[in-house]
């Protein structure tokens, strides 16, 4: 995310003042350039799932889906991020949070449903697979509501979820041999689809490009915690995660520093303005202390 924010600011520094004002009216090329030398980030970390959207995937998108809408979460690797940024400038993409991606897709589908012509929309998802269900459900609701109207036009939507070929199991034409008791027509319908391969960032339980750590937060896990609560102490507080006791060289709690960027992001998404606390930190701290997580 830190690398993507740096890339975002570098691209904004090459925009005109008018283009920057559309993103944030209180900034221009000079203010953006003044931020660049103050922006530092931790370069040794990565998300094991978002890292799958790399060079090979970007090449496939350019080859097969050059006319599709592109979406990218803030944490996808730089190549996918840059591709979506460029698409955004053409009005064909979005870069942001999962909610930003969902809003972008539903708005484009709604616009297509409201038009008086046939439409086929393609959306390439650059995010974790957990987003797919919410997006498909929202798109289905819009398409079903459109079918109930008297319009003769039709809108179809294709959701493309790209991943590296290394995460997929190969199949052969002989993979249907276990279905010999079925008719030939049934065999054609039941042909096996290449599935996910076990490996980092991918599992048979979560599906391709699914985060194994996010999948630990399940209803089954929650029920297990509730069942383990003792009768004498029926409060889940006993399972509360312990806070890090370590501190930064400046004496601040690591837990506090780690959560602070997320709180700043939530404030910006809710109000459209950077929080005063963040502004004061940037303006008051020496450059070497103004570290972006």
GROMACS .gro file of C-alpha atoms in nm:
model
  293
    1UNK     CA    1   0.000   0.000   0.000
    2UNK     CA    2   0.284   0.236   0.081
    3UNK     CA    3   0.438   0.183  -0.263
    4UNK     CA    4   0.100   0.239  -0.429
    5UNK     CA    5   0.040   0.564  -0.242
    6UNK     CA    6   0.383   0.685  -0.351
    7UNK     CA    7   0.302   0.587  -0.711
    8UNK     CA    8  -0.033   0.766  -0.683
    9UNK     CA    9   0.130   1.089  -0.568
   10UNK     CA   10   0.398   1.063  -0.838
   11UNK     CA   11   0.128   1.035  -1.103
   12UNK     CA   12  -0.069   1.322  -0.951
   13UNK     CA   13   0.244   1.538  -0.960
   14UNK     CA   14   0.230   1.510  -1.340
   15UNK     CA   15  -0.135   1.617  -1.362
   16UNK     CA   16  -0.259   1.969  -1.422
   17UNK     CA   17  -0.385   2.177  -1.131
   18UNK     CA   18  -0.738   2.137  -1.265
   19UNK     CA   19  -0.713   1.757  -1.268
   20UNK     CA   20  -0.575   1.752  -0.915
   21UNK     CA   21  -0.851   1.985  -0.794
   22UNK     CA   22  -1.111   1.731  -0.911
   23UNK     CA   23  -0.953   1.479  -0.672
   24UNK     CA   24  -0.896   1.726  -0.388
   25UNK     CA   25  -0.981   2.096  -0.432
   26UNK     CA   26  -0.725   2.212  -0.174
   27UNK     CA   27  -0.426   2.070  -0.361
   28UNK     CA   28  -0.227   2.148  -0.674
   29UNK     CA   29   0.098   2.031  -0.836
   30UNK     CA   30   0.312   2.224  -0.589
   31UNK     CA   31   0.143   2.082  -0.279
   32UNK     CA   32   0.160   1.729  -0.417
   33UNK     CA   33   0.530   1.763  -0.501
   34UNK     CA   34   0.598   1.898  -0.152
   35UNK     CA   35   0.462   1.571  -0.007
   36UNK     CA   36   0.684   1.338  -0.206
   37UNK     CA   37   1.009   1.392  -0.016
   38UNK     CA   38   0.825   1.347   0.314
   39UNK     CA   39   0.663   1.016   0.224
   40UNK     CA   40   0.838   0.700   0.346
   41UNK     CA   41   0.699   0.349   0.383
   42UNK     CA   42   0.802   0.005   0.505
   43UNK     CA   43   0.931  -0.177   0.197
   44UNK     CA   44   0.971  -0.534   0.327
   45UNK     CA   45   0.604  -0.625   0.374
   46UNK     CA   46   0.342  -0.761   0.136
   47UNK     CA   47   0.000  -0.930   0.132
   48UNK     CA   48   0.037  -1.290   0.017
   49UNK     CA   49  -0.292  -1.273  -0.176
   50UNK     CA   50  -0.264  -0.936  -0.346
   51UNK     CA   51   0.089  -1.028  -0.448
   52UNK     CA   52  -0.064  -1.283  -0.687
   53UNK     CA   53  -0.182  -0.998  -0.913
   54UNK     CA   54   0.159  -0.960  -1.070
   55UNK     CA   55   0.327  -0.936  -1.409
   56UNK     CA   56   0.166  -1.241  -1.570
   57UNK     CA   57  -0.184  -1.136  -1.469
   58UNK     CA   58  -0.134  -0.781  -1.598
   59UNK     CA   59  -0.014  -0.915  -1.933
   60UNK     CA   60  -0.328  -1.129  -1.965
   61UNK     CA   61  -0.551  -0.835  -1.881
   62UNK     CA   62  -0.385  -0.621  -2.147
   63UNK     CA   63  -0.419  -0.903  -2.399
   64UNK     CA   64  -0.774  -1.022  -2.331
   65UNK     CA   65  -0.955  -0.744  -2.144
   66UNK     CA   66  -0.823  -0.416  -2.281
   67UNK     CA   67  -1.178  -0.278  -2.311
   68UNK     CA   68  -1.298  -0.392  -1.967
   69UNK     CA   69  -1.347  -0.182  -1.656
   70UNK     CA   70  -1.049  -0.233  -1.421
   71UNK     CA   71  -1.069  -0.225  -1.044
   72UNK     CA   72  -0.783  -0.239  -0.796
   73UNK     CA   73  -0.766  -0.244  -0.419
   74UNK     CA   74  -0.515  -0.008  -0.261
   75UNK     CA   75  -0.292  -0.302  -0.170
   76UNK     CA   76  -0.253  -0.478  -0.506
   77UNK     CA   77   0.104  -0.490  -0.643
   78UNK     CA   78   0.228  -0.194  -0.842
   79UNK     CA   79   0.172  -0.327  -1.195
   80UNK     CA   80  -0.198  -0.393  -1.140
   81UNK     CA   81  -0.230  -0.067  -0.944
   82UNK     CA   82  -0.074   0.139  -1.224
   83UNK     CA   83  -0.295  -0.031  -1.481
   84UNK     CA   84  -0.608   0.056  -1.285
   85UNK     CA   85  -0.488   0.414  -1.225
   86UNK     CA   86  -0.448   0.461  -1.600
   87UNK     CA   87  -0.793   0.313  -1.659
   88UNK     CA   88  -0.938   0.544  -1.395
   89UNK     CA   89  -0.807   0.849  -1.582
   90UNK     CA   90  -0.998   0.724  -1.890
   91UNK     CA   91  -1.314   0.675  -1.686
   92UNK     CA   92  -1.274   0.298  -1.717
   93UNK     CA   93  -1.151   0.205  -1.370
   94UNK     CA   94  -1.142   0.263  -0.999
   95UNK     CA   95  -0.872   0.241  -0.732
   96UNK     CA   96  -0.970   0.238  -0.368
   97UNK     CA   97  -1.129   0.040  -0.089
   98UNK     CA   98  -1.357  -0.260  -0.131
   99UNK     CA   99  -1.656  -0.028  -0.090
  100UNK     CA  100  -1.522   0.205  -0.362
  101UNK     CA  101  -1.493  -0.093  -0.596
  102UNK     CA  102  -1.846  -0.214  -0.516
  103UNK     CA  103  -1.992   0.136  -0.564
  104UNK     CA  104  -1.812   0.179  -0.898
  105UNK     CA  105  -1.940  -0.150  -1.038
  106UNK     CA  106  -2.299  -0.106  -0.922
  107UNK     CA  107  -2.312   0.247  -1.064
  108UNK     CA  108  -2.188   0.133  -1.405
  109UNK     CA  109  -2.438  -0.154  -1.408
  110UNK     CA  110  -2.720   0.079  -1.305
  111UNK     CA  111  -2.629   0.324  -1.583
  112UNK     CA  112  -2.633   0.039  -1.835
  113UNK     CA  113  -2.971  -0.084  -1.713
  114UNK     CA  114  -3.114   0.267  -1.744
  115UNK     CA  115  -2.995   0.307  -2.102
  116UNK     CA  116  -3.203   0.221  -2.405
  117UNK     CA  117  -2.960  -0.019  -2.567
  118UNK     CA  118  -2.810  -0.364  -2.519
  119UNK     CA  119  -2.495  -0.368  -2.307
  120UNK     CA  120  -2.228  -0.621  -2.217
  121UNK     CA  121  -2.005  -0.504  -1.932
  122UNK     CA  122  -1.679  -0.662  -1.820
  123UNK     CA  123  -1.520  -0.590  -1.481
  124UNK     CA  124  -1.174  -0.712  -1.385
  125UNK     CA  125  -1.139  -0.749  -1.007
  126UNK     CA  126  -0.800  -0.672  -0.856
  127UNK     CA  127  -0.880  -0.768  -0.498
  128UNK     CA  128  -0.926  -1.061  -0.261
  129UNK     CA  129  -1.184  -1.323  -0.359
  130UNK     CA  130  -1.404  -1.238  -0.060
  131UNK     CA  131  -1.532  -0.942  -0.265
  132UNK     CA  132  -1.677  -1.161  -0.539
  133UNK     CA  133  -1.991  -1.271  -0.350
  134UNK     CA  134  -2.096  -0.918  -0.255
  135UNK     CA  135  -2.037  -0.787  -0.606
  136UNK     CA  136  -2.223  -1.071  -0.779
  137UNK     CA  137  -2.518  -1.035  -0.538
  138UNK     CA  138  -2.540  -0.659  -0.600
  139UNK     CA  139  -2.517  -0.701  -0.978
  140UNK     CA  140  -2.784  -0.973  -0.978
  141UNK     CA  141  -3.024  -0.748  -0.786
  142UNK     CA  142  -2.978  -0.471  -1.041
  143UNK     CA  143  -3.016  -0.703  -1.340
  144UNK     CA  144  -3.324  -0.872  -1.194
  145UNK     CA  145  -3.490  -0.539  -1.128
  146UNK     CA  146  -3.416  -0.441  -1.487
  147UNK     CA  147  -3.579  -0.759  -1.618
  148UNK     CA  148  -3.900  -0.673  -1.441
  149UNK     CA  149  -3.932  -0.349  -1.640
  150UNK     CA  150  -4.095  -0.320  -1.980
  151UNK     CA  151  -3.768  -0.244  -2.162
  152UNK     CA  152  -3.676  -0.475  -2.448
  153UNK     CA  153  -3.303  -0.407  -2.409
  154UNK     CA  154  -3.074  -0.643  -2.223
  155UNK     CA  155  -2.768  -0.586  -2.004
  156UNK     CA  156  -2.520  -0.864  -1.935
  157UNK     CA  157  -2.230  -0.845  -1.690
  158UNK     CA  158  -1.908  -1.046  -1.680
  159UNK     CA  159  -1.701  -1.050  -1.360
  160UNK     CA  160  -1.338  -1.145  -1.430
  161UNK     CA  161  -1.124  -1.255  -1.137
  162UNK     CA  162  -0.763  -1.287  -1.260
  163UNK     CA  163  -0.501  -1.492  -1.079
  164UNK     CA  164  -0.162  -1.637  -1.163
  165UNK     CA  165  -0.168  -1.964  -1.359
  166UNK     CA  166   0.058  -2.112  -1.090
  167UNK     CA  167  -0.241  -2.118  -0.857
  168UNK     CA  168  -0.457  -2.332  -1.086
  169UNK     CA  169  -0.470  -2.710  -1.123
  170UNK     CA  170  -0.440  -2.837  -1.481
  171UNK     CA  171  -0.695  -3.084  -1.619
  172UNK     CA  172  -0.690  -3.308  -1.924
  173UNK     CA  173  -0.956  -3.426  -2.166
  174UNK     CA  174  -0.964  -3.761  -1.981
  175UNK     CA  175  -1.065  -3.614  -1.648
  176UNK     CA  176  -1.430  -3.721  -1.691
  177UNK     CA  177  -1.349  -4.096  -1.684
  178UNK     CA  178  -1.502  -4.128  -1.338
  179UNK     CA  179  -1.846  -4.036  -1.478
  180UNK     CA  180  -1.881  -4.341  -1.706
  181UNK     CA  181  -2.219  -4.438  -1.558
  182UNK     CA  182  -2.375  -4.118  -1.689
  183UNK     CA  183  -2.497  -4.058  -2.041
  184UNK     CA  184  -2.274  -3.884  -2.295
  185UNK     CA  185  -2.482  -3.566  -2.264
  186UNK     CA  186  -2.444  -3.568  -1.886
  187UNK     CA  187  -2.068  -3.614  -1.914
  188UNK     CA  188  -2.044  -3.305  -2.132
  189UNK     CA  189  -2.234  -3.106  -1.873
  190UNK     CA  190  -2.026  -3.238  -1.585
  191UNK     CA  191  -1.682  -3.180  -1.737
  192UNK     CA  192  -1.436  -3.089  -1.464
  193UNK     CA  193  -1.326  -2.728  -1.430
  194UNK     CA  194  -0.965  -2.647  -1.335
  195UNK     CA  195  -0.960  -2.570  -0.965
  196UNK     CA  196  -0.731  -2.406  -0.717
  197UNK     CA  197  -0.395  -2.548  -0.621
  198UNK     CA  198  -0.285  -2.563  -0.261
  199UNK     CA  199  -0.019  -2.304  -0.185
  200UNK     CA  200   0.061  -1.967  -0.037
  201UNK     CA  201  -0.238  -1.740  -0.055
  202UNK     CA  202  -0.458  -2.009  -0.207
  203UNK     CA  203  -0.637  -2.308  -0.055
  204UNK     CA  204  -0.902  -2.567  -0.136
  205UNK     CA  205  -1.114  -2.424   0.144
  206UNK     CA  206  -1.108  -2.057   0.051
  207UNK     CA  207  -1.079  -2.064  -0.325
  208UNK     CA  208  -0.828  -1.903  -0.554
  209UNK     CA  209  -0.656  -1.589  -0.425
  210UNK     CA  210  -0.828  -1.619  -0.088
  211UNK     CA  211  -0.652  -1.499   0.223
  212UNK     CA  212  -0.609  -1.792   0.465
  213UNK     CA  213  -0.601  -1.553   0.759
  214UNK     CA  214  -0.927  -1.381   0.666
  215UNK     CA  215  -1.092  -1.721   0.632
  216UNK     CA  216  -1.013  -1.791   0.999
  217UNK     CA  217  -1.290  -1.542   1.084
  218UNK     CA  218  -1.582  -1.777   1.027
  219UNK     CA  219  -1.916  -1.848   1.195
  220UNK     CA  220  -1.779  -2.186   1.296
  221UNK     CA  221  -1.482  -2.027   1.471
  222UNK     CA  222  -1.710  -1.781   1.649
  223UNK     CA  223  -1.940  -2.063   1.763
  224UNK     CA  224  -1.641  -2.258   1.894
  225UNK     CA  225  -1.532  -1.960   2.104
  226UNK     CA  226  -1.884  -1.927   2.248
  227UNK     CA  227  -1.894  -2.297   2.336
  228UNK     CA  228  -1.562  -2.274   2.517
  229UNK     CA  229  -1.673  -1.992   2.745
  230UNK     CA  230  -1.700  -2.119   3.100
  231UNK     CA  231  -2.018  -2.089   3.304
  232UNK     CA  232  -1.838  -1.893   3.573
  233UNK     CA  233  -1.685  -1.648   3.334
  234UNK     CA  234  -1.912  -1.611   3.035
  235UNK     CA  235  -1.741  -1.301   2.902
  236UNK     CA  236  -1.544  -1.323   2.575
  237UNK     CA  237  -1.294  -1.076   2.722
  238UNK     CA  238  -1.075  -1.371   2.821
  239UNK     CA  239  -1.012  -1.425   2.450
  240UNK     CA  240  -0.924  -1.064   2.383
  241UNK     CA  241  -0.600  -1.036   2.186
  242UNK     CA  242  -0.309  -0.903   2.386
  243UNK     CA  243  -0.169  -0.570   2.277
  244UNK     CA  244   0.193  -0.536   2.178
  245UNK     CA  245   0.402  -0.397   2.459
  246UNK     CA  246   0.683  -0.293   2.229
  247UNK     CA  247   0.733   0.073   2.152
  248UNK     CA  248   0.891   0.274   1.873
  249UNK     CA  249   1.221   0.464   1.921
  250UNK     CA  250   1.004   0.768   1.995
  251UNK     CA  251   0.827   0.587   2.278
  252UNK     CA  252   0.491   0.525   2.109
  253UNK     CA  253   0.307   0.192   2.127
  254UNK     CA  254   0.354  -0.023   1.815
  255UNK     CA  255  -0.014  -0.121   1.831
  256UNK     CA  256  -0.118   0.246   1.831
  257UNK     CA  257   0.113   0.333   1.543
  258UNK     CA  258  -0.008   0.034   1.341
  259UNK     CA  259  -0.377   0.124   1.375
  260UNK     CA  260  -0.335   0.496   1.313
  261UNK     CA  261  -0.318   0.485   0.928
  262UNK     CA  262  -0.641   0.282   0.917
  263UNK     CA  263  -0.820   0.536   1.136
  264UNK     CA  264  -0.691   0.819   0.915
  265UNK     CA  265  -0.820   0.636   0.606
  266UNK     CA  266  -1.164   0.583   0.760
  267UNK     CA  267  -1.184   0.951   0.851
  268UNK     CA  268  -1.093   1.055   0.496
  269UNK     CA  269  -1.348   0.817   0.341
  270UNK     CA  270  -1.623   0.941   0.572
  271UNK     CA  271  -1.555   1.316   0.545
  272UNK     CA  272  -1.351   1.364   0.229
  273UNK     CA  273  -1.089   1.553   0.430
  274UNK     CA  274  -0.761   1.453   0.588
  275UNK     CA  275  -0.785   1.443   0.970
  276UNK     CA  276  -0.636   1.738   1.155
  277UNK     CA  277  -0.415   1.505   1.359
  278UNK     CA  278  -0.249   1.372   1.045
  279UNK     CA  279  -0.198   1.720   0.902
  280UNK     CA  280  -0.035   1.837   1.224
  281UNK     CA  281   0.194   1.534   1.226
  282UNK     CA  282   0.308   1.600   0.870
  283UNK     CA  283   0.364   1.970   0.925
  284UNK     CA  284   0.519   1.954   1.271
  285UNK     CA  285   0.736   1.642   1.260
  286UNK     CA  286   1.083   1.635   1.108
  287UNK     CA  287   1.098   1.463   0.770
  288UNK     CA  288   1.264   1.149   0.904
  289UNK     CA  289   0.977   1.102   1.149
  290UNK     CA  290   0.693   1.143   0.899
  291UNK     CA  291   0.669   0.777   0.807
  292UNK     CA  292   0.373   0.645   0.607
  293UNK     CA  293   0.269   0.291   0.694
   0.00000   0.00000   0.00000
